[in-house]
Short mmCIF file of C-alpha atoms and ligand atoms in Angstrom, two decimals:
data_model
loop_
_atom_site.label_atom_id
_atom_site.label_comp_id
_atom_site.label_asym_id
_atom_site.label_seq_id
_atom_site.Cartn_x
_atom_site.Cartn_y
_atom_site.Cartn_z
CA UNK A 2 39.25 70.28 -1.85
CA UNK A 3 42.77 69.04 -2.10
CA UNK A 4 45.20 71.80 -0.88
CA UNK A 5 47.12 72.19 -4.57
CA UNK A 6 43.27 73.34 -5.70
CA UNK A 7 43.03 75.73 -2.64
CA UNK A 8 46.68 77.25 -3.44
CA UNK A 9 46.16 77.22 -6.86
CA UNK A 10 42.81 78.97 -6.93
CA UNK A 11 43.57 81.66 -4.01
CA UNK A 12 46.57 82.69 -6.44
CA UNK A 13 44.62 83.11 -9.50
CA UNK A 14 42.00 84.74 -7.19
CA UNK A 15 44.58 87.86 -6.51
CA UNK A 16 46.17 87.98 -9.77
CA UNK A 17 42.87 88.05 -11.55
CA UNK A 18 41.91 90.85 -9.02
CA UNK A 19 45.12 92.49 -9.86
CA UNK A 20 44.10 92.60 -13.52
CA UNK A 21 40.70 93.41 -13.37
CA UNK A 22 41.64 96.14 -11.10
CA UNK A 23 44.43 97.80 -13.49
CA UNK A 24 42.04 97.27 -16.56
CA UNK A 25 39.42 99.15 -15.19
CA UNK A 26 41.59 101.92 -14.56
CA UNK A 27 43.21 101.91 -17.81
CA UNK A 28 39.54 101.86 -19.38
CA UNK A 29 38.34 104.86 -17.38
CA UNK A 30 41.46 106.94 -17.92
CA UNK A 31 41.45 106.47 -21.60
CA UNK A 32 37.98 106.88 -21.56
CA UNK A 33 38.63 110.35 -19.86
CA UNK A 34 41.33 111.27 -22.07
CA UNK A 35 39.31 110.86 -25.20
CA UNK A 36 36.88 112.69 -24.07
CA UNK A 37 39.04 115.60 -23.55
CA UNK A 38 40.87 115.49 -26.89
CA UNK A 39 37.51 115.59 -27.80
CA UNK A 40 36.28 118.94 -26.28
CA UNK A 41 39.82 120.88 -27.31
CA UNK A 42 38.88 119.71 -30.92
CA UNK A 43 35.26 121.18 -30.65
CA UNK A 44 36.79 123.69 -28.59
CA UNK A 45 39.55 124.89 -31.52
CA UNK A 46 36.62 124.31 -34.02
CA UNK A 47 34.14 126.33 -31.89
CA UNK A 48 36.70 129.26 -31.73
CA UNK A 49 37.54 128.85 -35.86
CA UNK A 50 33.81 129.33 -36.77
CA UNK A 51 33.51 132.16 -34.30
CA UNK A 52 36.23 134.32 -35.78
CA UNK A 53 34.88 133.64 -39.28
CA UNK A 54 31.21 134.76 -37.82
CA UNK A 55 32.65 138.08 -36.56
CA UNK A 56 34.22 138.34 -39.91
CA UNK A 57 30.75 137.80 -41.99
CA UNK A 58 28.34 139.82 -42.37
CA UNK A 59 24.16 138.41 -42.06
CA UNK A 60 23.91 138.40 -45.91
CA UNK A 61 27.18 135.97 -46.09
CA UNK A 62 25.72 133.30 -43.94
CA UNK A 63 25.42 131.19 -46.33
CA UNK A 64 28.62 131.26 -47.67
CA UNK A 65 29.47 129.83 -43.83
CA UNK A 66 27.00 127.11 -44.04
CA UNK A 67 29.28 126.20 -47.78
CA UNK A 68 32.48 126.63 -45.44
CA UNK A 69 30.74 124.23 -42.42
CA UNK A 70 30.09 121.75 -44.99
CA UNK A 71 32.87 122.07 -47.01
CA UNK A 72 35.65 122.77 -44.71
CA UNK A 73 37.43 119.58 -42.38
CA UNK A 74 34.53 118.94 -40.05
CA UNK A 75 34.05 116.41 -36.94
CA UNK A 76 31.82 113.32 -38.12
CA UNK A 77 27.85 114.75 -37.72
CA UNK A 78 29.06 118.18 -37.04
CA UNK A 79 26.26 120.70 -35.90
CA UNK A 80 27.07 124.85 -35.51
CA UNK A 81 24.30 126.64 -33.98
CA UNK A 82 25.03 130.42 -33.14
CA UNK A 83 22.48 132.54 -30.90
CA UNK A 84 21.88 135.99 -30.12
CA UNK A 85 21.82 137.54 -26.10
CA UNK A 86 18.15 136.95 -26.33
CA UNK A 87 18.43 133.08 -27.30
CA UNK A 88 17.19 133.75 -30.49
CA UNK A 89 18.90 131.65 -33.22
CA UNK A 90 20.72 133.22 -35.67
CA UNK A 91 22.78 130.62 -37.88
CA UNK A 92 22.45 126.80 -37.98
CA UNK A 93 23.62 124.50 -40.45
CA UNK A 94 21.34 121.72 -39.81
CA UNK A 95 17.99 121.33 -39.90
CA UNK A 96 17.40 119.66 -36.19
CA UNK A 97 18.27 121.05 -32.69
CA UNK A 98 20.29 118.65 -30.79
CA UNK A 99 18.46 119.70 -27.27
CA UNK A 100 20.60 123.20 -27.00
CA UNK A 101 18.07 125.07 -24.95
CA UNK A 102 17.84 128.09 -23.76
CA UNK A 103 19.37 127.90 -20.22
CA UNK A 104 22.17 125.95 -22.46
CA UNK A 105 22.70 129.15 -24.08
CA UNK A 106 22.40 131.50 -21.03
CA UNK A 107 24.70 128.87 -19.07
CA UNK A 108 27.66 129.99 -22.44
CA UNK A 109 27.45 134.11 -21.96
CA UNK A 110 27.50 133.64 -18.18
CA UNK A 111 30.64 131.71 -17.92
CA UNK A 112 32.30 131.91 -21.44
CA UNK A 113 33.11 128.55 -22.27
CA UNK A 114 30.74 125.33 -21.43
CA UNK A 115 31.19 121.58 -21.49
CA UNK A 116 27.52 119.62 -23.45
CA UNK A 117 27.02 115.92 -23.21
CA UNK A 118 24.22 115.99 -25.73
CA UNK A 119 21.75 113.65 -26.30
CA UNK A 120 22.43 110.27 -28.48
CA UNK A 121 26.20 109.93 -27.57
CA UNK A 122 26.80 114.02 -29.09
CA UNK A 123 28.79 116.10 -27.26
CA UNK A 124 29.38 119.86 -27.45
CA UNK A 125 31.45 123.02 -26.75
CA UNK A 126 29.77 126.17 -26.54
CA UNK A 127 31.84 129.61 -26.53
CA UNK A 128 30.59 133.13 -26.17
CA UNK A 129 32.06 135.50 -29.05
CA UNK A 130 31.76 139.33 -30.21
CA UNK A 131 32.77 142.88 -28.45
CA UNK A 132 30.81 145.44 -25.95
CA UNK A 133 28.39 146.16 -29.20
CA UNK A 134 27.07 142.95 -29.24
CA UNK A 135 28.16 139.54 -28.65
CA UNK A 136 27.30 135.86 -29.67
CA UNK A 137 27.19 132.17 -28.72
CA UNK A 138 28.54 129.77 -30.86
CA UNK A 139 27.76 126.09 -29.96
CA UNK A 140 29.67 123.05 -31.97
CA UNK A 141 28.12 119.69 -31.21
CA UNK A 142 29.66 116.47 -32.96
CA UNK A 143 29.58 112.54 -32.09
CA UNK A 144 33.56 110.87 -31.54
CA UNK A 145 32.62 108.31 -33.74
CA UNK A 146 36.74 107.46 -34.45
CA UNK A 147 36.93 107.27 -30.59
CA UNK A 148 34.31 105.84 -29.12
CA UNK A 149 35.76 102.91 -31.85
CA UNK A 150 38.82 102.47 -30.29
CA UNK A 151 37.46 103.13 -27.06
CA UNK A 152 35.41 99.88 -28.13
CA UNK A 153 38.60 97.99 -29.52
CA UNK A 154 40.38 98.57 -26.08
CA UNK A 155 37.75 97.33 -23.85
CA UNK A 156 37.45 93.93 -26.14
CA UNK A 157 41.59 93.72 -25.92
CA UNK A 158 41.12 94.43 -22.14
CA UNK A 159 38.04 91.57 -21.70
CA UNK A 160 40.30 89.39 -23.45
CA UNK A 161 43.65 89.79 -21.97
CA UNK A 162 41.84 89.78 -18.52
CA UNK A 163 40.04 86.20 -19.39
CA UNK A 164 43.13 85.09 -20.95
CA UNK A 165 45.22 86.20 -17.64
CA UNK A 166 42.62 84.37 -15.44
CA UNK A 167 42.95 81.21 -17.21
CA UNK A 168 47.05 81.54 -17.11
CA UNK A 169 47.23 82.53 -13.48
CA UNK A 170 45.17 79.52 -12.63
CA UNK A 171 47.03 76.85 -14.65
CA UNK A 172 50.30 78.52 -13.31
CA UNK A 173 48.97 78.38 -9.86
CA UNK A 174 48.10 74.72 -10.19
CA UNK A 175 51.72 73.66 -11.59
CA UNK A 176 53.61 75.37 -9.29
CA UNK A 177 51.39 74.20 -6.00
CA UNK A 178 51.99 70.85 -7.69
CA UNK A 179 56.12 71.36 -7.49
CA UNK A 180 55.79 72.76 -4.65
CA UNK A 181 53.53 70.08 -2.93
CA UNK A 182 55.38 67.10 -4.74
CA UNK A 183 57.76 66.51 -1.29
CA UNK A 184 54.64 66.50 0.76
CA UNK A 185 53.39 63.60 -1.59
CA UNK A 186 56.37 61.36 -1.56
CA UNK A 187 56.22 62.14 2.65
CA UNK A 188 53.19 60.76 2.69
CA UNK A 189 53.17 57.87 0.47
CA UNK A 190 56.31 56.67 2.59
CA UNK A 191 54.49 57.37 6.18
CA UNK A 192 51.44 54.83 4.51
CA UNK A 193 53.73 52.34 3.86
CA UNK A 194 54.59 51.84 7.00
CA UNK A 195 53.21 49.33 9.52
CA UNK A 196 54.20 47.76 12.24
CA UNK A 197 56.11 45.41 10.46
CA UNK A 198 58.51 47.75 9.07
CA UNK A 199 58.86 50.52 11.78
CA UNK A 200 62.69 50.47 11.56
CA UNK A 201 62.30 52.56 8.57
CA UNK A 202 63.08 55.99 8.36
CA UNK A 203 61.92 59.06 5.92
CA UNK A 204 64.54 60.72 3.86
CA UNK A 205 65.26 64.25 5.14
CA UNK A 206 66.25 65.65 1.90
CA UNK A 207 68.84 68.82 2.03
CA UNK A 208 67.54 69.06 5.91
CA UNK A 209 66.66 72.23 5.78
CA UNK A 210 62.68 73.41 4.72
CA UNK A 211 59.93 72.80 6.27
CA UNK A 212 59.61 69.38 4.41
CA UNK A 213 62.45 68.18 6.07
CA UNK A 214 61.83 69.33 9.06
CA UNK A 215 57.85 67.27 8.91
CA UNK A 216 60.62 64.36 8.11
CA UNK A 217 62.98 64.62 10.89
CA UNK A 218 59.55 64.91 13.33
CA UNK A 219 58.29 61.76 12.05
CA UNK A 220 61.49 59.92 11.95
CA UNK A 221 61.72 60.44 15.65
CA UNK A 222 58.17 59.68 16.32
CA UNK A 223 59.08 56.22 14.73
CA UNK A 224 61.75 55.76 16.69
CA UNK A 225 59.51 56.11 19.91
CA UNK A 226 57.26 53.90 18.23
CA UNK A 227 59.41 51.62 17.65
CA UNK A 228 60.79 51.79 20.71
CA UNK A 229 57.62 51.50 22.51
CA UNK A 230 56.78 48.33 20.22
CA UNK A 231 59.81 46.38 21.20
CA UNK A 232 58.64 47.07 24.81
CA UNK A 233 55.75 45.67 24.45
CA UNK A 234 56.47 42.73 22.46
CA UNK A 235 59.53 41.23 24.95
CA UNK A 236 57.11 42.39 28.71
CA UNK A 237 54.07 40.08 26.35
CA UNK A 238 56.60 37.37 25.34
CA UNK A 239 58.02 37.40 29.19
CA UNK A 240 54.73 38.35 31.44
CA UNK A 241 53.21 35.10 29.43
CA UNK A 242 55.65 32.88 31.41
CA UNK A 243 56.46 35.11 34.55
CA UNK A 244 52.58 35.20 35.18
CA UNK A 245 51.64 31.41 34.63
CA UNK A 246 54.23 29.94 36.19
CA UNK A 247 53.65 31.08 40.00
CA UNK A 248 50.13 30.32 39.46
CA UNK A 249 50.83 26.57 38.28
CA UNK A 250 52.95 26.04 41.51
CA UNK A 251 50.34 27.76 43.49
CA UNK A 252 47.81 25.34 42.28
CA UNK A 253 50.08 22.39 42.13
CA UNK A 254 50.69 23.14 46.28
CA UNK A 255 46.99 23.57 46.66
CA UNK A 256 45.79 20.47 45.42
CA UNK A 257 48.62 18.39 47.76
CA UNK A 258 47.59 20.27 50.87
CA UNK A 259 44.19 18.87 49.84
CA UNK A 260 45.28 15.07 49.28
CA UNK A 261 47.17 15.54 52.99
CA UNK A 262 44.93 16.72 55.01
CA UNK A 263 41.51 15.09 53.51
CA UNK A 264 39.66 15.20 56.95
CA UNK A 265 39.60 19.12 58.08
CA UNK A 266 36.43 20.73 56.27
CA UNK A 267 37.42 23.74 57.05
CA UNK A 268 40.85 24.14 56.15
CA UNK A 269 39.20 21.99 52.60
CA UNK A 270 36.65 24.45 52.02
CA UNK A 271 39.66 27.61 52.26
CA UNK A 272 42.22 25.76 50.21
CA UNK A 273 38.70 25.15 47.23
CA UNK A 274 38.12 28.60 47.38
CA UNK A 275 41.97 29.74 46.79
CA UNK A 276 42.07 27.08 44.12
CA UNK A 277 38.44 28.81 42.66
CA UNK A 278 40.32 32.41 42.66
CA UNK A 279 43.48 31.01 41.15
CA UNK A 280 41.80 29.12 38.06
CA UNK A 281 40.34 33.02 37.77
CA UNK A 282 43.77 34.51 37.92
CA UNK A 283 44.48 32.63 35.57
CA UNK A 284 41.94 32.82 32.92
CA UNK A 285 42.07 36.48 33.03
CA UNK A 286 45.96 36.17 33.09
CA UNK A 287 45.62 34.13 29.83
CA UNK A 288 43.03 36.30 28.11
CA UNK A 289 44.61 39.56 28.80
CA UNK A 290 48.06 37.98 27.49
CA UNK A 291 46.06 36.38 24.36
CA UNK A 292 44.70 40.19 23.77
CA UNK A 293 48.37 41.89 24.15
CA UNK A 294 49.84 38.97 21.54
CA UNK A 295 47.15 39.73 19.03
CA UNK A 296 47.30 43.56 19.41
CA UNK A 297 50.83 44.14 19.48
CA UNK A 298 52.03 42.80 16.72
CA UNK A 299 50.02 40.89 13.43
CA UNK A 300 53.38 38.92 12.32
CA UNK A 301 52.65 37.24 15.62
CA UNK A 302 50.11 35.20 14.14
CA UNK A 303 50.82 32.11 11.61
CA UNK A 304 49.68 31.65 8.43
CA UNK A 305 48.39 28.44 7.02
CA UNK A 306 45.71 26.64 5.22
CA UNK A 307 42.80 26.32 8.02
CA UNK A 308 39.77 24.56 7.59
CA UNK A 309 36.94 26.17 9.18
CA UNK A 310 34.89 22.98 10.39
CA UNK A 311 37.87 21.77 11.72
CA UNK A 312 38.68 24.46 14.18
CA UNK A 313 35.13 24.39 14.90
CA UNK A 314 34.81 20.97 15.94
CA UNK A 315 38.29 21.90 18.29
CA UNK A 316 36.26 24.60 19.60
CA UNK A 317 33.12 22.59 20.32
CA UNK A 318 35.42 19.87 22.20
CA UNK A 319 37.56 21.95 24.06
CA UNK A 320 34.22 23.86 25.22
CA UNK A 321 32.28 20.29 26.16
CA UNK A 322 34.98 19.46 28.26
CA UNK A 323 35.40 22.56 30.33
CA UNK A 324 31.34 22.70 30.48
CA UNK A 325 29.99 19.69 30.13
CA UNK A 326 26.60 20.97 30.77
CA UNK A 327 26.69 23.20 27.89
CA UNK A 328 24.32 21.75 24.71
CA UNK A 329 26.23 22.67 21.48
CA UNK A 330 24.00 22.11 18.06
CA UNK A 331 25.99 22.53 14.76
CA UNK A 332 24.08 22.78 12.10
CA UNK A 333 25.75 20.58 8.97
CA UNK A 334 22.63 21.02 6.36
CA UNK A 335 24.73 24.20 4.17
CA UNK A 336 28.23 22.88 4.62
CA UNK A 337 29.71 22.25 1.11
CA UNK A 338 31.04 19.48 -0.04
CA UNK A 339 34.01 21.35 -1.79
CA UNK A 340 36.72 21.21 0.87
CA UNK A 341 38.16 24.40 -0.97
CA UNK A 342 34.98 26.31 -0.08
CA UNK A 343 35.98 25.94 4.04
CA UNK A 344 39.78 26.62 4.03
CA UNK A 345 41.27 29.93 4.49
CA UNK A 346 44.66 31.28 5.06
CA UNK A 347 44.98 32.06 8.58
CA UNK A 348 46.25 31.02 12.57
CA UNK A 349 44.32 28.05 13.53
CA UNK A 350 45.23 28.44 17.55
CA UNK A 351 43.98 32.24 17.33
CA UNK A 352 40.92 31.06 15.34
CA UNK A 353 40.16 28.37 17.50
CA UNK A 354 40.06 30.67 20.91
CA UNK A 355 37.87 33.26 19.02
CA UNK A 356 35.33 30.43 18.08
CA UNK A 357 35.48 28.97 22.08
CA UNK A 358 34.78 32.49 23.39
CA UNK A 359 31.44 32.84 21.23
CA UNK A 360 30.29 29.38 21.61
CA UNK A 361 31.03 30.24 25.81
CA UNK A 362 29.42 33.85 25.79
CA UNK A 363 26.31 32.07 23.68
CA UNK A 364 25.65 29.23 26.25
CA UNK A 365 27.00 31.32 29.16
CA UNK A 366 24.16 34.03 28.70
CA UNK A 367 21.27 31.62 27.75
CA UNK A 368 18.86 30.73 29.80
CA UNK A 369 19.19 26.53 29.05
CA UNK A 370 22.68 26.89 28.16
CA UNK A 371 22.61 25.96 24.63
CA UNK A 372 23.79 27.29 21.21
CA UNK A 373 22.99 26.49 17.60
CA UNK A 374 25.96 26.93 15.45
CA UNK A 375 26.01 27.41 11.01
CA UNK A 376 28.18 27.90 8.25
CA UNK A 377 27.48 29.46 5.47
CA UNK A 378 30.21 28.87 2.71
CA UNK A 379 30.33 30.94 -0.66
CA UNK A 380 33.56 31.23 -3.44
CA UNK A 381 34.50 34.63 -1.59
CA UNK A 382 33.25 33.75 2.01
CA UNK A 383 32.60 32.30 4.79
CA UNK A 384 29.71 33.11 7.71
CA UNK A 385 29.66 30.94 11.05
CA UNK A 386 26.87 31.93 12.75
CA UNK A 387 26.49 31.55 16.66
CA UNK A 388 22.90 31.86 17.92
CA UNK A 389 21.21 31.66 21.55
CA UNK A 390 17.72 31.59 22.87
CA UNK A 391 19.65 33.91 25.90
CA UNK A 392 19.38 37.46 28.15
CA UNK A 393 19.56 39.11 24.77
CA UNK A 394 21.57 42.99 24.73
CA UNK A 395 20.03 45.96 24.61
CA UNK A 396 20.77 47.57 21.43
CA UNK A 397 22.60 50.60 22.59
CA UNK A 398 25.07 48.35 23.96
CA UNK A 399 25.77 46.72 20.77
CA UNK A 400 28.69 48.76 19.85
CA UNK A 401 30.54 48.66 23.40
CA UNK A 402 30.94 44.85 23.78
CA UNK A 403 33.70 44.68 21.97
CA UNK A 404 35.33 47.22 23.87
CA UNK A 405 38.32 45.20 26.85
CA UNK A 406 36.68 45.20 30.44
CA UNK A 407 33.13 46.35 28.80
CA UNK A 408 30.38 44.15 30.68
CA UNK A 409 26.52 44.87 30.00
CA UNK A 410 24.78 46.29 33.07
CA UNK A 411 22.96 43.39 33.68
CA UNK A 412 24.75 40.91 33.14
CA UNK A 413 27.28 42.03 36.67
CA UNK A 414 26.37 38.88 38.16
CA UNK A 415 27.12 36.32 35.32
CA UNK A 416 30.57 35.75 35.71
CA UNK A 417 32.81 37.16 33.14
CA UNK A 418 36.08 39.93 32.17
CA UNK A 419 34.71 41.64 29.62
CA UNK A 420 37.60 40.29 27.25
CA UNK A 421 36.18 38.37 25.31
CA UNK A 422 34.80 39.73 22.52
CA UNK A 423 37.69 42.03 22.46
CA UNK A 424 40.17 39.48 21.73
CA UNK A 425 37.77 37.51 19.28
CA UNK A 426 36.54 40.77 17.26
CA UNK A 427 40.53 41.43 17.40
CA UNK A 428 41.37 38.11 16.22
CA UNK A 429 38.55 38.11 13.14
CA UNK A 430 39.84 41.72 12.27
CA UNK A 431 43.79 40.31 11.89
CA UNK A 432 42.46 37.64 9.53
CA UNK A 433 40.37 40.95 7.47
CA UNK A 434 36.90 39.59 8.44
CA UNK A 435 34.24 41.27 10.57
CA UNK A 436 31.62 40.39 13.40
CA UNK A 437 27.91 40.93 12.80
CA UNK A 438 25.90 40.90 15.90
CA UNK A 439 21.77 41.22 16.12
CA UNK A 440 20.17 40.64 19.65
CA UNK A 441 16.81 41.53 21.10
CA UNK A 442 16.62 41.39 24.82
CA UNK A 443 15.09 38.42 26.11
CA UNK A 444 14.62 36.72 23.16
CA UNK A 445 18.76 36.48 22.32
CA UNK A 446 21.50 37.18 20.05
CA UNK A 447 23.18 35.84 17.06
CA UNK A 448 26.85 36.85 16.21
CA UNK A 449 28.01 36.16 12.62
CA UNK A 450 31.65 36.01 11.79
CA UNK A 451 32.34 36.69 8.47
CA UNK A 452 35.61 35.50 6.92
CA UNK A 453 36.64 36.83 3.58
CA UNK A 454 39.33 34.47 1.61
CA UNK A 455 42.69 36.52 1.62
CA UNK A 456 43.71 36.28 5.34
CA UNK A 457 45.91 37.96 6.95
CA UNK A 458 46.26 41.22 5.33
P1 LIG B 505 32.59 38.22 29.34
O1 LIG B 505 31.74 37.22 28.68
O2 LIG B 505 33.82 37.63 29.94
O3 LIG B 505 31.87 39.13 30.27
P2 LIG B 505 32.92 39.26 26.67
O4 LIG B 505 33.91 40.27 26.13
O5 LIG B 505 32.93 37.94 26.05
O6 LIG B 505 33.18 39.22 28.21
O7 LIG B 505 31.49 39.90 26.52
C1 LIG B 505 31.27 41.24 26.88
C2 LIG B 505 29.83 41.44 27.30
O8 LIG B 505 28.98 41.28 26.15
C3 LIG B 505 29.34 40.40 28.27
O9 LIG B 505 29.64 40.75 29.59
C4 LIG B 505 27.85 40.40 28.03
O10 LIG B 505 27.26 41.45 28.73
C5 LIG B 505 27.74 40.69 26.52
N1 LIG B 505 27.56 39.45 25.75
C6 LIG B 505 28.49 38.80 25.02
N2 LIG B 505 27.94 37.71 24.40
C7 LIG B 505 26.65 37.70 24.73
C8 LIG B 505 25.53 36.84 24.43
N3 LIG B 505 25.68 35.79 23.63
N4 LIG B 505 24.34 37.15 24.95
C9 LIG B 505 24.17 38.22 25.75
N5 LIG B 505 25.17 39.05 26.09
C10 LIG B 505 26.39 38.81 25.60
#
């Protein structure tokens, strides 16, 4: 969930608590308060019809029932008066709304009592009369007017509550979105930024939130990083020369001690196996220099329009000539005949070494030294496949090989640096293809390269 959401919901979250909290209390206190306006008003009514009973005699009791009826009443009003013994002496309806007797016990033992009746009714019961003889009077009515607005309130509370929710959340959301807006632009700036344009910097704004602040930190890790870059770039553009050149005169020295003294075999067989560890130097001297060029920077590499079959065939003569034992098979049957089909945008010299090393590894780890080579050509693609009858890798290996200096167990003793495929998968990668490898030990290994047509990212 993007972090506006997250901000955005956790504020309506607490608000919405808020409200839901403060509506429920409003509810239950009104809900409290009309229920005692409620009792005082059975309560004053209770007392009213008690000092009219004292006043009226047994026979008049029905001139009291005219005055119940007659008289303001509360909505469903029921007076029910009792004797000390619970008998029932006046009631002006026909039903008994559950008074019993303990009800009526429960009034001349403490006066004045609370009922919540049956049905919504509630009730007031008060005791009435002198030391000759004394009564309970018990008024029991429904709050019809407020239960109503009791009802109207919690509809108005429901609604403002939902209507809060929904206003705390879309408030939330714009102001995480102000508030995260900085944080945007940051970013969008930081992904612009490659190694090709390191030398720019974020702007810091007023220089003094937090934004800024993330600002000023990256600005000053690009600085290092640029820094670091430049470093790298001028110890690969000088270590190429600094390293080769020794070795040539090395070699160069070698091979005259060799012409000069042609008859001692032993001093011979030292100076061939200097010149052996030299050539070494400096193969792994050139591959480890080839691997720093096409990591360090991308805008080392030229762009032009390559033919694929082309570099290919470089690849295949370059590699008959340093092995002339190798047996290279390219297989013509799917070439197109649309010379569009086989040309991409890309470095031809960077293409050609990634080619060499697969044809190399392919005849290097098979058992007759051969490889069958394809292309594949489509508008949007192109697949060269390199396949060998050889050792094979094991599969768990698969995704290590292109690691620099990574070397299959088992292969220790077939000579090798281990760099490779780390400099070819970096070289296909530059020109935004990919390498596809399948292998099965002892039976061998095929390694597609798959080009797409925009080079060079
Ligand atoms: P190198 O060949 O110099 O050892 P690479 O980077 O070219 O280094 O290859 C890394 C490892 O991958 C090799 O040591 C080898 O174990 C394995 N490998 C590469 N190509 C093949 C192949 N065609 N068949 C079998 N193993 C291979």
């Amino acid at each position: 969930m993007v972090i506006r959401w997250k901000l955005a919901l956790w504020f309506a979250g607490i608000v919405s608590t808020i409200l839901i909290v403060f509506s429920s209390l409003i509810y239950l206190s009104s809900a409290k308060s009309r229920q005692n306006d409620f009792y005082n008003r059975l309560h004053e009514r209770a007392l009213i019809t008690a000092s009219l009973a004292t006043d009226i005699t047994d026979a008049d009791r029905n001139l009291l029932r005219k005055i119940d009826t007659t008289a303001v009443s509360l909505e469903q009003e029921q007076v029910m008066i009792f004797d000390r013994n619970g008998k029932m002496a006046y009631n002006n309806k026909a039903v008994n709304r559950n008074v019993t007797s303990k009800v009526v016990q429960d009034v001349f033992r403490h006066k004045t009592v609370r009922l919540q009746l049956a049905d919504r009714y509630e009730g007031v019961g008060v005791e009435y009369g002198n030391r000759d003889y004394s009564y309970a009077v018990v008024i029991s009515a429904i709050d019809k007017h407020g239960y109503k607005r009791m009802h109207n309130l919690q509809i108005s509370l429901i609604i403002g509550t939902v209507l809060g929710i929904i206003i705390s959340l879309l408030a939330g959301l714009f102001f995480a979105t102000r508030a995260l807006k900085p944080m945007s632009t940051v970013v969008g700036r930081v992904n612009n930024i490659s190694e090709k344009n390191l030398h720019e910097r974020l702007d810091i704004g007023n220089g003094r939130d937090e934004i800024s602040e993330l600002s000023s930190t990256f600005n000053r890790m690009l600085a290092r990083l640029e820094e670091a870059f430049a470093m790298q770039k001028a110890f690969v553009s000088h270590a190429s020369h600094d390293f080769r050149t020794p070795l040539t005169v090395m070699l160069g020295e070698i091979e005259v001690m060799l012409l000069q003294h042609p008859n001692t075999p032993e001093l011979t067989r030292m100076l061939l196996s200097l010149k052996e560890e030299i050539l070494t130097l400096n193969a792994l001297s050139s591959k480890l220099l080839d691997l720093a060029k096409a990591s360090v920077d991308a805008s080392n590499a030229s762009t032009a329009k390559v033919r694929i079959d082309e570099v290919l065939f470089t690849a295949i003569a370059e590699c008959s000539r340093a092995y002339p034992n190798y047996r290279i098979h390219l297989d013509f049957s799917e070439l197109p005949c649309e010379e569009s089909l086989l040309t991409v945008d890309g470095d031809e010299q960077l293409l050609k070494t990634a080619f060499v090393n697969l044809i190399s590894n392919g005849c290097k780890f098979s058992t007759d030294g051969s490889i069958h080579i394809s292309i594949k050509c489509s508008s949007s693609r192109i697949e060269v496949a390199f396949a060998d009858k050889g050792i094979g890798i094991p599969t768990s290996e698969l995704d290590k090989i292109f690691q620099p200096f990574y070397r299959v167990q088992s292969d220790k003793k077939i000579p090798g640096h281990g760099l490779g495929l780390a400099l070819t998968s970096r070289v296909i990668s530059l020109h935004g293809g990919h390498i596809d490898v399948q292998s099965e030990v002892g039976k061998g290994s095929t390694f597609t390269v798959v080009l797409g047509k925009d080079l060079l990212p």
